[in-house]
Structures are given as C-alpha cells and as structure tokens.
mmCIF file with all atom_site columns, C-alpha atoms in Angstrom:
data_model
loop_
_atom_site.group_PDB
_atom_site.id
_atom_site.type_symbol
_atom_site.label_atom_id
_atom_site.label_alt_id
_atom_site.label_comp_id
_atom_site.label_asym_id
_atom_site.label_entity_id
_atom_site.label_seq_id
_atom_site.pdbx_PDB_ins_code
_atom_site.Cartn_x
_atom_site.Cartn_y
_atom_site.Cartn_z
_atom_site.occupancy
_atom_site.B_iso_or_equiv
_atom_site.pdbx_formal_charge
_atom_site.auth_seq_id
_atom_site.auth_comp_id
_atom_site.auth_asym_id
_atom_site.auth_atom_id
_atom_site.pdbx_PDB_model_num
ATOM 1   C CA . ARG A 1 1   ? -0.065  0.053   -0.378  1.00 0.00 ? 208 ARG A CA 1
ATOM 2   C CA . ASN A 1 2   ? 1.935   2.451   1.325   1.00 0.00 ? 209 ASN A CA 1
ATOM 3   C CA . SER A 1 3   ? 4.666   1.683   -2.053  1.00 0.00 ? 210 SER A CA 1
ATOM 4   C CA . LEU A 1 4   ? 1.535   2.780   -4.380  1.00 0.00 ? 211 LEU A CA 1
ATOM 5   C CA . LEU A 1 5   ? 0.242   5.704   -2.510  1.00 0.00 ? 212 LEU A CA 1
ATOM 6   C CA . ASN A 1 6   ? 3.887   7.284   -2.705  1.00 0.00 ? 213 ASN A CA 1
ATOM 7   C CA . GLU A 1 7   ? 3.959   6.763   -6.347  1.00 0.00 ? 214 GLU A CA 1
ATOM 8   C CA . ALA A 1 8   ? 1.222   8.036   -7.128  1.00 0.00 ? 215 ALA A CA 1
ATOM 9   C CA . LYS A 1 9   ? 1.223   10.805  -4.513  1.00 0.00 ? 216 LYS A CA 1
ATOM 10  C CA . ALA A 1 10  ? 4.481   11.504  -6.686  1.00 0.00 ? 217 ALA A CA 1
ATOM 11  C CA . SER A 1 11  ? 2.847   11.320  -10.086 1.00 0.00 ? 218 SER A CA 1
ATOM 12  C CA . PRO A 1 12  ? -0.650  12.112  -10.003 1.00 0.00 ? 219 PRO A CA 1
ATOM 13  C CA . ASN A 1 13  ? -1.283  12.811  -13.820 1.00 0.00 ? 220 ASN A CA 1
ATOM 14  C CA . LEU A 1 14  ? -0.273  8.995   -14.339 1.00 0.00 ? 221 LEU A CA 1
ATOM 15  C CA . LEU A 1 15  ? -2.922  7.961   -11.599 1.00 0.00 ? 222 LEU A CA 1
ATOM 16  C CA . SER A 1 16  ? -5.249  9.796   -13.916 1.00 0.00 ? 223 SER A CA 1
ATOM 17  C CA . ASP A 1 17  ? -4.253  7.731   -17.053 1.00 0.00 ? 224 ASP A CA 1
ATOM 18  C CA . LEU A 1 18  ? -4.615  4.722   -14.722 1.00 0.00 ? 225 LEU A CA 1
ATOM 19  C CA . ALA A 1 19  ? -8.365  5.393   -14.499 1.00 0.00 ? 226 ALA A CA 1
ATOM 20  C CA . GLY A 1 20  ? -8.993  6.262   -17.866 1.00 0.00 ? 227 GLY A CA 1
ATOM 21  C CA . LEU A 1 21  ? -7.170  2.684   -19.017 1.00 0.00 ? 228 LEU A CA 1
ATOM 22  C CA . GLU A 1 22  ? -9.101  0.763   -16.215 1.00 0.00 ? 229 GLU A CA 1
ATOM 23  C CA . ASN A 1 23  ? -12.581 2.302   -17.475 1.00 0.00 ? 230 ASN A CA 1
ATOM 24  C CA . TYR A 1 24  ? -11.966 1.597   -20.933 1.00 0.00 ? 231 TYR A CA 1
ATOM 25  C CA . ILE A 1 25  ? -10.786 -2.611  -19.972 1.00 0.00 ? 232 ILE A CA 1
ATOM 26  C CA . ALA A 1 26  ? -14.287 -2.443  -17.650 1.00 0.00 ? 233 ALA A CA 1
ATOM 27  C CA . GLU A 1 27  ? -15.933 -1.249  -21.257 1.00 0.00 ? 234 GLU A CA 1
ATOM 28  C CA . SER A 1 28  ? -13.641 -3.673  -23.394 1.00 0.00 ? 235 SER A CA 1
ATOM 29  C CA . TYR A 1 29  ? -14.885 -6.623  -20.914 1.00 0.00 ? 236 TYR A CA 1
ATOM 30  C CA . HIS A 1 30  ? -18.364 -5.484  -21.076 1.00 0.00 ? 237 HIS A CA 1
ATOM 31  C CA . ASN A 1 31  ? -20.661 -8.959  -19.466 1.00 0.00 ? 238 ASN A CA 1
ATOM 32  C CA . ARG A 1 32  ? -18.036 -10.920 -19.389 1.00 0.00 ? 239 ARG A CA 1
ATOM 33  C CA . SER A 1 33  ? -17.404 -9.910  -15.352 1.00 0.00 ? 240 SER A CA 1
ATOM 34  C CA . PHE A 1 34  ? -18.678 -13.380 -13.746 1.00 0.00 ? 241 PHE A CA 1
ATOM 35  C CA . ILE A 1 35  ? -15.968 -14.902 -16.668 1.00 0.00 ? 242 ILE A CA 1
ATOM 36  C CA . GLU A 1 36  ? -13.214 -13.418 -15.624 1.00 0.00 ? 243 GLU A CA 1
ATOM 37  C CA . LEU A 1 37  ? -13.457 -13.737 -12.150 1.00 0.00 ? 244 LEU A CA 1
ATOM 38  C CA . LEU A 1 38  ? -14.716 -17.403 -12.418 1.00 0.00 ? 245 LEU A CA 1
ATOM 39  C CA . GLN A 1 39  ? -11.389 -18.453 -14.073 1.00 0.00 ? 246 GLN A CA 1
ATOM 40  C CA . ASN A 1 40  ? -9.538  -16.468 -11.748 1.00 0.00 ? 247 ASN A CA 1
ATOM 41  C CA . ALA A 1 41  ? -10.844 -18.191 -8.908  1.00 0.00 ? 248 ALA A CA 1
ATOM 42  C CA . ASP A 1 42  ? -9.815  -21.880 -11.300 1.00 0.00 ? 249 ASP A CA 1
ATOM 43  C CA . ASP A 1 43  ? -6.161  -19.965 -11.692 1.00 0.00 ? 250 ASP A CA 1
ATOM 44  C CA . ALA A 1 44  ? -6.146  -20.104 -7.629  1.00 0.00 ? 251 ALA A CA 1
ATOM 45  C CA . ASN A 1 45  ? -6.823  -23.765 -7.735  1.00 0.00 ? 252 ASN A CA 1
ATOM 46  C CA . ALA A 1 46  ? -10.464 -23.141 -6.199  1.00 0.00 ? 253 ALA A CA 1
ATOM 47  C CA . SER A 1 47  ? -12.878 -26.446 -6.896  1.00 0.00 ? 254 SER A CA 1
ATOM 48  C CA . ARG A 1 48  ? -16.364 -24.372 -6.093  1.00 0.00 ? 255 ARG A CA 1
ATOM 49  C CA . PHE A 1 49  ? -17.469 -20.859 -6.900  1.00 0.00 ? 256 PHE A CA 1
ATOM 50  C CA . LYS A 1 50  ? -20.409 -19.474 -5.982  1.00 0.00 ? 257 LYS A CA 1
ATOM 51  C CA . ILE A 1 51  ? -21.818 -15.904 -6.370  1.00 0.00 ? 258 ILE A CA 1
ATOM 52  C CA . ILE A 1 52  ? -24.454 -14.318 -4.529  1.00 0.00 ? 259 ILE A CA 1
ATOM 53  C CA . LYS A 1 53  ? -26.346 -11.469 -4.459  1.00 0.00 ? 260 LYS A CA 1
ATOM 54  C CA . ASN A 1 54  ? -27.555 -9.665  -1.057  1.00 0.00 ? 261 ASN A CA 1
ATOM 55  C CA . ASP A 1 55  ? -29.840 -6.322  -1.863  1.00 0.00 ? 262 ASP A CA 1
ATOM 56  C CA . GLU A 1 56  ? -27.380 -4.668  -3.918  1.00 0.00 ? 263 GLU A CA 1
ATOM 57  C CA . LEU A 1 57  ? -24.124 -6.492  -2.234  1.00 0.00 ? 264 LEU A CA 1
ATOM 58  C CA . LEU A 1 58  ? -22.494 -9.237  -4.960  1.00 0.00 ? 265 LEU A CA 1
ATOM 59  C CA . PHE A 1 59  ? -20.880 -11.315 -3.060  1.00 0.00 ? 266 PHE A CA 1
ATOM 60  C CA . VAL A 1 60  ? -17.985 -13.930 -4.898  1.00 0.00 ? 267 VAL A CA 1
ATOM 61  C CA . ALA A 1 61  ? -16.374 -16.349 -2.795  1.00 0.00 ? 268 ALA A CA 1
ATOM 62  C CA . ASN A 1 62  ? -14.247 -19.745 -4.227  1.00 0.00 ? 269 ASN A CA 1
ATOM 63  C CA . ASP A 1 63  ? -12.418 -22.395 -2.133  1.00 0.00 ? 270 ASP A CA 1
ATOM 64  C CA . GLY A 1 64  ? -9.120  -21.760 -3.392  1.00 0.00 ? 271 GLY A CA 1
ATOM 65  C CA . ARG A 1 65  ? -5.371  -20.840 -2.313  1.00 0.00 ? 272 ARG A CA 1
ATOM 66  C CA . ASP A 1 66  ? -5.776  -17.547 -0.173  1.00 0.00 ? 273 ASP A CA 1
ATOM 67  C CA . PHE A 1 67  ? -4.209  -14.955 -1.131  1.00 0.00 ? 274 PHE A CA 1
ATOM 68  C CA . ASN A 1 68  ? -0.691  -14.037 -1.550  1.00 0.00 ? 275 ASN A CA 1
ATOM 69  C CA . GLN A 1 69  ? 1.295   -10.079 -2.010  1.00 0.00 ? 276 GLN A CA 1
ATOM 70  C CA . LYS A 1 70  ? 1.872   -11.362 -5.389  1.00 0.00 ? 277 LYS A CA 1
ATOM 71  C CA . ASP A 1 71  ? -1.314  -12.147 -5.915  1.00 0.00 ? 278 ASP A CA 1
ATOM 72  C CA . LEU A 1 72  ? -2.773  -8.451  -4.142  1.00 0.00 ? 279 LEU A CA 1
ATOM 73  C CA . GLU A 1 73  ? 0.158   -6.576  -7.035  1.00 0.00 ? 280 GLU A CA 1
ATOM 74  C CA . SER A 1 74  ? -1.313  -8.033  -9.501  1.00 0.00 ? 281 SER A CA 1
ATOM 75  C CA . LEU A 1 75  ? -4.986  -7.159  -8.440  1.00 0.00 ? 282 LEU A CA 1
ATOM 76  C CA . CYS A 1 76  ? -3.453  -3.375  -7.597  1.00 0.00 ? 283 CYS A CA 1
ATOM 77  C CA . ARG A 1 77  ? -1.060  -2.392  -11.199 1.00 0.00 ? 284 ARG A CA 1
ATOM 78  C CA . SER A 1 78  ? -2.854  -3.479  -14.337 1.00 0.00 ? 285 SER A CA 1
ATOM 79  C CA . ALA A 1 79  ? -1.292  -5.948  -16.725 1.00 0.00 ? 286 ALA A CA 1
ATOM 80  C CA . SER A 1 80  ? 0.806   -7.105  -13.970 1.00 0.00 ? 287 SER A CA 1
ATOM 81  C CA . SER A 1 81  ? 0.715   -10.696 -12.909 1.00 0.00 ? 288 SER A CA 1
ATOM 82  C CA . ASN A 1 82  ? 2.831   -13.767 -11.866 1.00 0.00 ? 289 ASN A CA 1
ATOM 83  C CA . LYS A 1 83  ? 0.631   -16.035 -14.059 1.00 0.00 ? 290 LYS A CA 1
ATOM 84  C CA . LEU A 1 84  ? 2.200   -18.152 -16.754 1.00 0.00 ? 291 LEU A CA 1
ATOM 85  C CA . ARG A 1 85  ? 1.276   -17.518 -20.512 1.00 0.00 ? 292 ARG A CA 1
ATOM 86  C CA . GLY A 1 86  ? 0.211   -21.286 -21.004 1.00 0.00 ? 293 GLY A CA 1
ATOM 87  C CA . GLU A 1 87  ? -0.023  -23.056 -16.812 1.00 0.00 ? 294 GLU A CA 1
ATOM 88  C CA . THR A 1 88  ? -3.262  -20.626 -16.656 1.00 0.00 ? 295 THR A CA 1
ATOM 89  C CA . ILE A 1 89  ? -6.238  -19.524 -18.154 1.00 0.00 ? 296 ILE A CA 1
ATOM 90  C CA . GLY A 1 90  ? -5.743  -15.966 -17.630 1.00 0.00 ? 297 GLY A CA 1
ATOM 91  C CA . TYR A 1 91  ? -2.187  -14.212 -17.142 1.00 0.00 ? 298 TYR A CA 1
ATOM 92  C CA . ARG A 1 92  ? -3.039  -10.632 -17.801 1.00 0.00 ? 299 ARG A CA 1
ATOM 93  C CA . GLY A 1 93  ? -3.863  -9.753  -14.331 1.00 0.00 ? 300 GLY A CA 1
ATOM 94  C CA . ILE A 1 94  ? -6.147  -7.267  -16.233 1.00 0.00 ? 301 ILE A CA 1
ATOM 95  C CA . GLY A 1 95  ? -9.694  -9.635  -16.187 1.00 0.00 ? 302 GLY A CA 1
ATOM 96  C CA . PHE A 1 96  ? -10.444 -8.251  -12.861 1.00 0.00 ? 303 PHE A CA 1
ATOM 97  C CA . LYS A 1 97  ? -10.644 -4.186  -13.301 1.00 0.00 ? 304 LYS A CA 1
ATOM 98  C CA . SER A 1 98  ? -13.333 -5.327  -15.915 1.00 0.00 ? 305 SER A CA 1
ATOM 99  C CA . VAL A 1 99  ? -15.576 -5.408  -11.964 1.00 0.00 ? 306 VAL A CA 1
ATOM 100 C CA . VAL A 1 100 ? -15.347 -1.401  -12.239 1.00 0.00 ? 307 VAL A CA 1
ATOM 101 C CA . GLY A 1 101 ? -18.317 -1.115  -15.136 1.00 0.00 ? 308 GLY A CA 1
ATOM 102 C CA . PHE A 1 102 ? -20.812 -2.452  -12.110 1.00 0.00 ? 309 PHE A CA 1
ATOM 103 C CA . SER A 1 103 ? -18.796 -1.807  -9.192  1.00 0.00 ? 310 SER A CA 1
ATOM 104 C CA . LYS A 1 104 ? -18.604 1.167   -6.195  1.00 0.00 ? 311 LYS A CA 1
ATOM 105 C CA . GLU A 1 105 ? -16.107 -0.445  -3.989  1.00 0.00 ? 312 GLU A CA 1
ATOM 106 C CA . ILE A 1 106 ? -14.758 -4.392  -2.974  1.00 0.00 ? 313 ILE A CA 1
ATOM 107 C CA . HIS A 1 107 ? -13.824 -5.383  0.121   1.00 0.00 ? 314 HIS A CA 1
ATOM 108 C CA . VAL A 1 108 ? -11.587 -8.445  -0.586  1.00 0.00 ? 315 VAL A CA 1
ATOM 109 C CA . LEU A 1 109 ? -10.952 -11.144 1.963   1.00 0.00 ? 316 LEU A CA 1
ATOM 110 C CA . SER A 1 110 ? -8.838  -13.883 2.040   1.00 0.00 ? 317 SER A CA 1
ATOM 111 C CA . GLY A 1 111 ? -6.392  -15.324 5.032   1.00 0.00 ? 318 GLY A CA 1
ATOM 112 C CA . ASN A 1 112 ? -5.527  -13.328 6.884   1.00 0.00 ? 319 ASN A CA 1
ATOM 113 C CA . LEU A 1 113 ? -5.894  -10.281 4.301   1.00 0.00 ? 320 LEU A CA 1
ATOM 114 C CA . GLU A 1 114 ? -8.257  -8.004  4.291   1.00 0.00 ? 321 GLU A CA 1
ATOM 115 C CA . LEU A 1 115 ? -8.462  -4.697  2.111   1.00 0.00 ? 322 LEU A CA 1
ATOM 116 C CA . THR A 1 116 ? -11.000 -2.145  0.422   1.00 0.00 ? 323 THR A CA 1
ATOM 117 C CA . PHE A 1 117 ? -10.570 -0.345  -3.204  1.00 0.00 ? 324 PHE A CA 1
ATOM 118 C CA . SER A 1 118 ? -12.195 2.805   -3.038  1.00 0.00 ? 325 SER A CA 1
ATOM 119 C CA . LYS A 1 119 ? -12.388 5.772   -5.917  1.00 0.00 ? 326 LYS A CA 1
ATOM 120 C CA . LYS A 1 120 ? -13.161 7.673   -2.522  1.00 0.00 ? 327 LYS A CA 1
ATOM 121 C CA . ARG A 1 121 ? -10.886 6.594   -0.219  1.00 0.00 ? 328 ARG A CA 1
ATOM 122 C CA . THR A 1 122 ? -8.210  7.371   -2.933  1.00 0.00 ? 329 THR A CA 1
ATOM 123 C CA . GLN A 1 123 ? -9.564  10.533  -4.260  1.00 0.00 ? 330 GLN A CA 1
ATOM 124 C CA . ASP A 1 124 ? -9.725  10.967  -1.016  1.00 0.00 ? 331 ASP A CA 1
ATOM 125 C CA . GLU A 1 125 ? -5.907  11.133  0.294   1.00 0.00 ? 332 GLU A CA 1
ATOM 126 C CA . ILE A 1 126 ? -4.723  11.890  -3.264  1.00 0.00 ? 333 ILE A CA 1
ATOM 127 C CA . ALA A 1 127 ? -6.937  15.050  -3.610  1.00 0.00 ? 334 ALA A CA 1
ATOM 128 C CA . GLN A 1 128 ? -4.498  16.955  -6.517  1.00 0.00 ? 335 GLN A CA 1
ATOM 129 C CA . ALA A 1 129 ? -5.528  13.570  -9.069  1.00 0.00 ? 336 ALA A CA 1
ATOM 130 C CA . SER A 1 130 ? -8.249  15.027  -11.173 1.00 0.00 ? 337 SER A CA 1
ATOM 131 C CA . ARG A 1 131 ? -9.426  11.443  -11.558 1.00 0.00 ? 338 ARG A CA 1
ATOM 132 C CA . VAL A 1 132 ? -8.734  7.641   -9.473  1.00 0.00 ? 339 VAL A CA 1
ATOM 133 C CA . PRO A 1 133 ? -9.117  4.747   -10.659 1.00 0.00 ? 340 PRO A CA 1
ATOM 134 C CA . LEU A 1 134 ? -11.240 2.404   -8.147  1.00 0.00 ? 341 LEU A CA 1
ATOM 135 C CA . ILE A 1 135 ? -8.123  -1.045  -8.040  1.00 0.00 ? 342 ILE A CA 1
ATOM 136 C CA . ARG A 1 136 ? -4.822  0.334   -7.382  1.00 0.00 ? 343 ARG A CA 1
ATOM 137 C CA . ILE A 1 137 ? -4.798  1.281   -4.409  1.00 0.00 ? 344 ILE A CA 1
ATOM 138 C CA . PRO A 1 138 ? -5.691  -0.935  -1.330  1.00 0.00 ? 345 PRO A CA 1
ATOM 139 C CA . HIS A 1 139 ? -7.578  0.861   1.904   1.00 0.00 ? 346 HIS A CA 1
ATOM 140 C CA . ILE A 1 140 ? -7.792  -0.609  5.188   1.00 0.00 ? 347 ILE A CA 1
ATOM 141 C CA . MET A 1 141 ? -11.519 -1.882  5.190   1.00 0.00 ? 348 MET A CA 1
ATOM 142 C CA . ASN A 1 142 ? -13.454 -0.439  8.206   1.00 0.00 ? 349 ASN A CA 1
ATOM 143 C CA . SER A 1 143 ? -15.768 -1.326  10.750  1.00 0.00 ? 350 SER A CA 1
ATOM 144 C CA . GLU A 1 144 ? -19.042 -0.722  9.624   1.00 0.00 ? 351 GLU A CA 1
ATOM 145 C CA . ASP A 1 145 ? -18.291 -2.403  6.112   1.00 0.00 ? 352 ASP A CA 1
ATOM 146 C CA . ARG A 1 146 ? -17.084 -5.400  8.286   1.00 0.00 ? 353 ARG A CA 1
ATOM 147 C CA . GLU A 1 147 ? -20.177 -5.158  9.856   1.00 0.00 ? 354 GLU A CA 1
ATOM 148 C CA . LEU A 1 148 ? -22.384 -5.058  6.910   1.00 0.00 ? 355 LEU A CA 1
ATOM 149 C CA . ILE A 1 149 ? -20.834 -8.205  5.546   1.00 0.00 ? 356 ILE A CA 1
ATOM 150 C CA . ASN A 1 150 ? -20.062 -9.638  8.141   1.00 0.00 ? 357 ASN A CA 1
ATOM 151 C CA . PRO A 1 151 ? -23.587 -12.457 8.723   1.00 0.00 ? 358 PRO A CA 1
ATOM 152 C CA . VAL A 1 152 ? -22.999 -13.318 4.317   1.00 0.00 ? 359 VAL A CA 1
ATOM 153 C CA . GLN A 1 153 ? -18.855 -13.602 4.675   1.00 0.00 ? 360 GLN A CA 1
ATOM 154 C CA . SER A 1 154 ? -19.704 -15.805 8.276   1.00 0.00 ? 361 SER A CA 1
ATOM 155 C CA . THR A 1 155 ? -21.593 -18.648 6.239   1.00 0.00 ? 362 THR A CA 1
ATOM 156 C CA . LEU A 1 156 ? -19.648 -19.032 3.639   1.00 0.00 ? 363 LEU A CA 1
ATOM 157 C CA . LYS A 1 157 ? -16.223 -19.012 5.336   1.00 0.00 ? 364 LYS A CA 1
ATOM 158 C CA . SER A 1 158 ? -18.307 -21.804 7.654   1.00 0.00 ? 365 SER A CA 1
ATOM 159 C CA . GLU A 1 159 ? -19.122 -23.208 3.616   1.00 0.00 ? 366 GLU A CA 1
ATOM 160 C CA . GLY A 1 160 ? -15.462 -23.466 2.955   1.00 0.00 ? 367 GLY A CA 1
ATOM 161 C CA . TYR A 1 161 ? -14.567 -20.466 1.030   1.00 0.00 ? 368 TYR A CA 1
ATOM 162 C CA . THR A 1 162 ? -11.527 -18.658 1.806   1.00 0.00 ? 369 THR A CA 1
ATOM 163 C CA . THR A 1 163 ? -11.497 -16.172 -0.825  1.00 0.00 ? 370 THR A CA 1
ATOM 164 C CA . ILE A 1 164 ? -14.390 -13.437 -0.581  1.00 0.00 ? 371 ILE A CA 1
ATOM 165 C CA . PHE A 1 165 ? -15.340 -10.865 -2.831  1.00 0.00 ? 372 PHE A CA 1
ATOM 166 C CA . VAL A 1 166 ? -17.709 -7.710  -1.726  1.00 0.00 ? 373 VAL A CA 1
ATOM 167 C CA . PHE A 1 167 ? -18.782 -5.319  -4.975  1.00 0.00 ? 374 PHE A CA 1
ATOM 168 C CA . THR A 1 168 ? -21.167 -2.901  -3.400  1.00 0.00 ? 375 THR A CA 1
ATOM 169 C CA . GLY A 1 169 ? -22.910 -0.124  -5.492  1.00 0.00 ? 376 GLY A CA 1
ATOM 170 C CA . VAL A 1 170 ? -24.460 -3.478  -7.590  1.00 0.00 ? 377 VAL A CA 1
ATOM 171 C CA . THR A 1 171 ? -27.381 -2.877  -8.765  1.00 0.00 ? 378 THR A CA 1
ATOM 172 C CA . ALA A 1 172 ? -29.936 -5.317  -10.601 1.00 0.00 ? 379 ALA A CA 1
ATOM 173 C CA . ASN A 1 173 ? -30.417 -4.514  -14.403 1.00 0.00 ? 380 ASN A CA 1
ATOM 174 C CA . GLU A 1 174 ? -26.098 -4.500  -14.397 1.00 0.00 ? 381 GLU A CA 1
ATOM 175 C CA . ILE A 1 175 ? -26.151 -7.996  -12.371 1.00 0.00 ? 382 ILE A CA 1
ATOM 176 C CA . GLU A 1 176 ? -29.159 -9.187  -14.454 1.00 0.00 ? 383 GLU A CA 1
ATOM 177 C CA . SER A 1 177 ? -27.299 -8.176  -18.130 1.00 0.00 ? 384 SER A CA 1
ATOM 178 C CA . GLU A 1 178 ? -23.783 -10.086 -16.317 1.00 0.00 ? 385 GLU A CA 1
ATOM 179 C CA . PHE A 1 179 ? -26.263 -13.181 -15.463 1.00 0.00 ? 386 PHE A CA 1
ATOM 180 C CA . ASP A 1 180 ? -28.137 -13.458 -19.113 1.00 0.00 ? 387 ASP A CA 1
ATOM 181 C CA . SER A 1 181 ? -24.424 -12.991 -20.525 1.00 0.00 ? 388 SER A CA 1
ATOM 182 C CA . PHE A 1 182 ? -22.809 -15.920 -18.535 1.00 0.00 ? 389 PHE A CA 1
ATOM 183 C CA . GLU A 1 183 ? -21.935 -18.845 -20.949 1.00 0.00 ? 390 GLU A CA 1
ATOM 184 C CA . TYR A 1 184 ? -22.182 -21.820 -18.815 1.00 0.00 ? 391 TYR A CA 1
ATOM 185 C CA . ASN A 1 185 ? -20.246 -24.006 -21.902 1.00 0.00 ? 392 ASN A CA 1
ATOM 186 C CA . SER A 1 186 ? -17.009 -22.127 -20.852 1.00 0.00 ? 393 SER A CA 1
ATOM 187 C CA . LEU A 1 187 ? -17.702 -24.548 -17.756 1.00 0.00 ? 394 LEU A CA 1
ATOM 188 C CA . ILE A 1 188 ? -15.794 -26.641 -19.522 1.00 0.00 ? 395 ILE A CA 1
ATOM 189 C CA . PHE A 1 189 ? -12.781 -25.416 -19.975 1.00 0.00 ? 396 PHE A CA 1
ATOM 190 C CA . LEU A 1 190 ? -11.916 -24.728 -16.486 1.00 0.00 ? 397 LEU A CA 1
ATOM 191 C CA . ARG A 1 191 ? -9.262  -27.166 -15.125 1.00 0.00 ? 398 ARG A CA 1
ATOM 192 C CA . ASN A 1 192 ? -9.494  -27.717 -11.417 1.00 0.00 ? 399 ASN A CA 1
ATOM 193 C CA . ILE A 1 193 ? -13.485 -25.924 -10.670 1.00 0.00 ? 400 ILE A CA 1
ATOM 194 C CA . VAL A 1 194 ? -16.171 -29.135 -10.704 1.00 0.00 ? 401 VAL A CA 1
ATOM 195 C CA . GLU A 1 195 ? -19.416 -26.584 -8.807  1.00 0.00 ? 402 GLU A CA 1
ATOM 196 C CA . THR A 1 196 ? -20.235 -23.887 -9.530  1.00 0.00 ? 403 THR A CA 1
ATOM 197 C CA . GLU A 1 197 ? -23.777 -21.849 -7.621  1.00 0.00 ? 404 GLU A CA 1
ATOM 198 C CA . ILE A 1 198 ? -25.103 -18.303 -8.771  1.00 0.00 ? 405 ILE A CA 1
ATOM 199 C CA . SER A 1 199 ? -28.328 -17.205 -6.724  1.00 0.00 ? 406 SER A CA 1
ATOM 200 C CA . LEU A 1 200 ? -28.858 -13.672 -7.706  1.00 0.00 ? 407 LEU A CA 1
ATOM 201 C CA . THR A 1 201 ? -32.261 -13.368 -6.244  1.00 0.00 ? 408 THR A CA 1
ATOM 202 C CA . LYS A 1 202 ? -34.893 -16.023 -4.737  1.00 0.00 ? 409 LYS A CA 1
ATOM 203 C CA . THR A 1 203 ? -35.954 -17.394 -8.469  1.00 0.00 ? 410 THR A CA 1
ATOM 204 C CA . VAL A 1 204 ? -33.210 -16.609 -10.146 1.00 0.00 ? 411 VAL A CA 1
ATOM 205 C CA . SER A 1 205 ? -30.813 -18.981 -9.202  1.00 0.00 ? 412 SER A CA 1
ATOM 206 C CA . THR A 1 206 ? -27.911 -22.245 -11.042 1.00 0.00 ? 413 THR A CA 1
ATOM 207 C CA . LYS A 1 207 ? -25.403 -24.213 -9.485  1.00 0.00 ? 414 LYS A CA 1
ATOM 208 C CA . ILE A 1 208 ? -23.692 -26.518 -11.770 1.00 0.00 ? 415 ILE A CA 1
ATOM 209 C CA . ILE A 1 209 ? -21.582 -29.309 -10.948 1.00 0.00 ? 416 ILE A CA 1
ATOM 210 C CA . LYS A 1 210 ? -19.441 -30.882 -13.795 1.00 0.00 ? 417 LYS A CA 1
ATOM 211 C CA . ILE A 1 211 ? -18.772 -34.766 -13.276 1.00 0.00 ? 418 ILE A CA 1
ATOM 212 C CA . GLN A 1 212 ? -15.356 -35.950 -13.800 1.00 0.00 ? 419 GLN A CA 1
ATOM 213 C CA . SER A 1 213 ? -14.173 -38.283 -16.747 1.00 0.00 ? 420 SER A CA 1
#
C-alpha cells in the first residue's frame, strides 16, 4: 500500500491516466466479469465458486488458495501478473478490472487479508489527481463495512470458502445483464472448478456440477 500510495502522490497525472485505462478495460470486458472472476478462481486451484447477491452487495467466493503479496500486486497494477501463459487460463492480470463497470467499492477477504478498494477514499488521499482508478490503492477495511458484510461472509466461510470478494452499489439491471451473458459451456475449459453456484434472487439461482470423466 505505501509503495503504491507514494507512487500516486509523486505522479497524480499518471494516476489519472490509469483511471482512464481502467474504464477502457471495463468497457472492453463488458458482460465478462463473471467469467473473469471464475477464471481467477480456477487459477487459484479452487474447486467451488459461488456468487450471491444480497441487496446492493454482490458476494463472489471460491475455496482456492489464500491471496499472497504477488496476487495483491497483480490486482493493483495493470497488466502485472505472476501467472504464466499456458499454465493458467488468464495471465495478463487485467481481467479483474472488468468489475469496475458494476461496483462502487470492492472488499477483499482472503486468509488474514482484509482490504477495501474505494475511489472516494483514494481521491481523499490524493486530492491533486483529477480522477482516480478504483483498483489501485488498497485501504484498511473500516468497521462499518465489516459489520455490513459479516453475516453473509460468515456463512460462506462456514461452507469452506476461503477467498471472498464483496462488490458494493450493485444494481439489479447490471447483474442481470452479466447473468444473461454468462456462458455455462465455458466451464468445461476450467482445470479445477467442478461446482459453480449463482444466486441472484430467490427465483434466479443456478447450480452446475461438472462430472469428471
């Protein structure tokens, strides 16, 4: 965090440029966010992947390995990834930024890691930047956010999910568009995930289990 924050303060114009790049990525990956999150989970050796919409919060969980420092850096830095071409589905480290199109803030919980990505909090720290990206500077999760997400988070952890992303300010139209565009036949190309569950409402819920041959 300190390294990224110091870089941004030293070059606020570059931070503004990164905000534009982030928006371009989100537009280019429109309606592919679920796929990108699924591929990231598969690359983390997860066998289960779950999406739950709770009011204006969207929880995306998997049971893969916990985040490490390199994983976090890959999220924060555009096109910076420790994935190798051919060994994983994704390798450029930019697909996660597709979620910018439908989220105001993002909370990341994995192992002992708890952090928040927030444009407002970044702008408050780097006021000289004309605009800021959402996914660049990690912030300490505050107690209000932790209390808000804790009920669903606790349930997911009790079910064995180890990494949980929480997206805030999610509207029904945006998520329904993602859901309608989701191609379930893409699951056959995953290396590790065998169970995928998406629950957006009481009446919109899908669970798919891949039978290993």
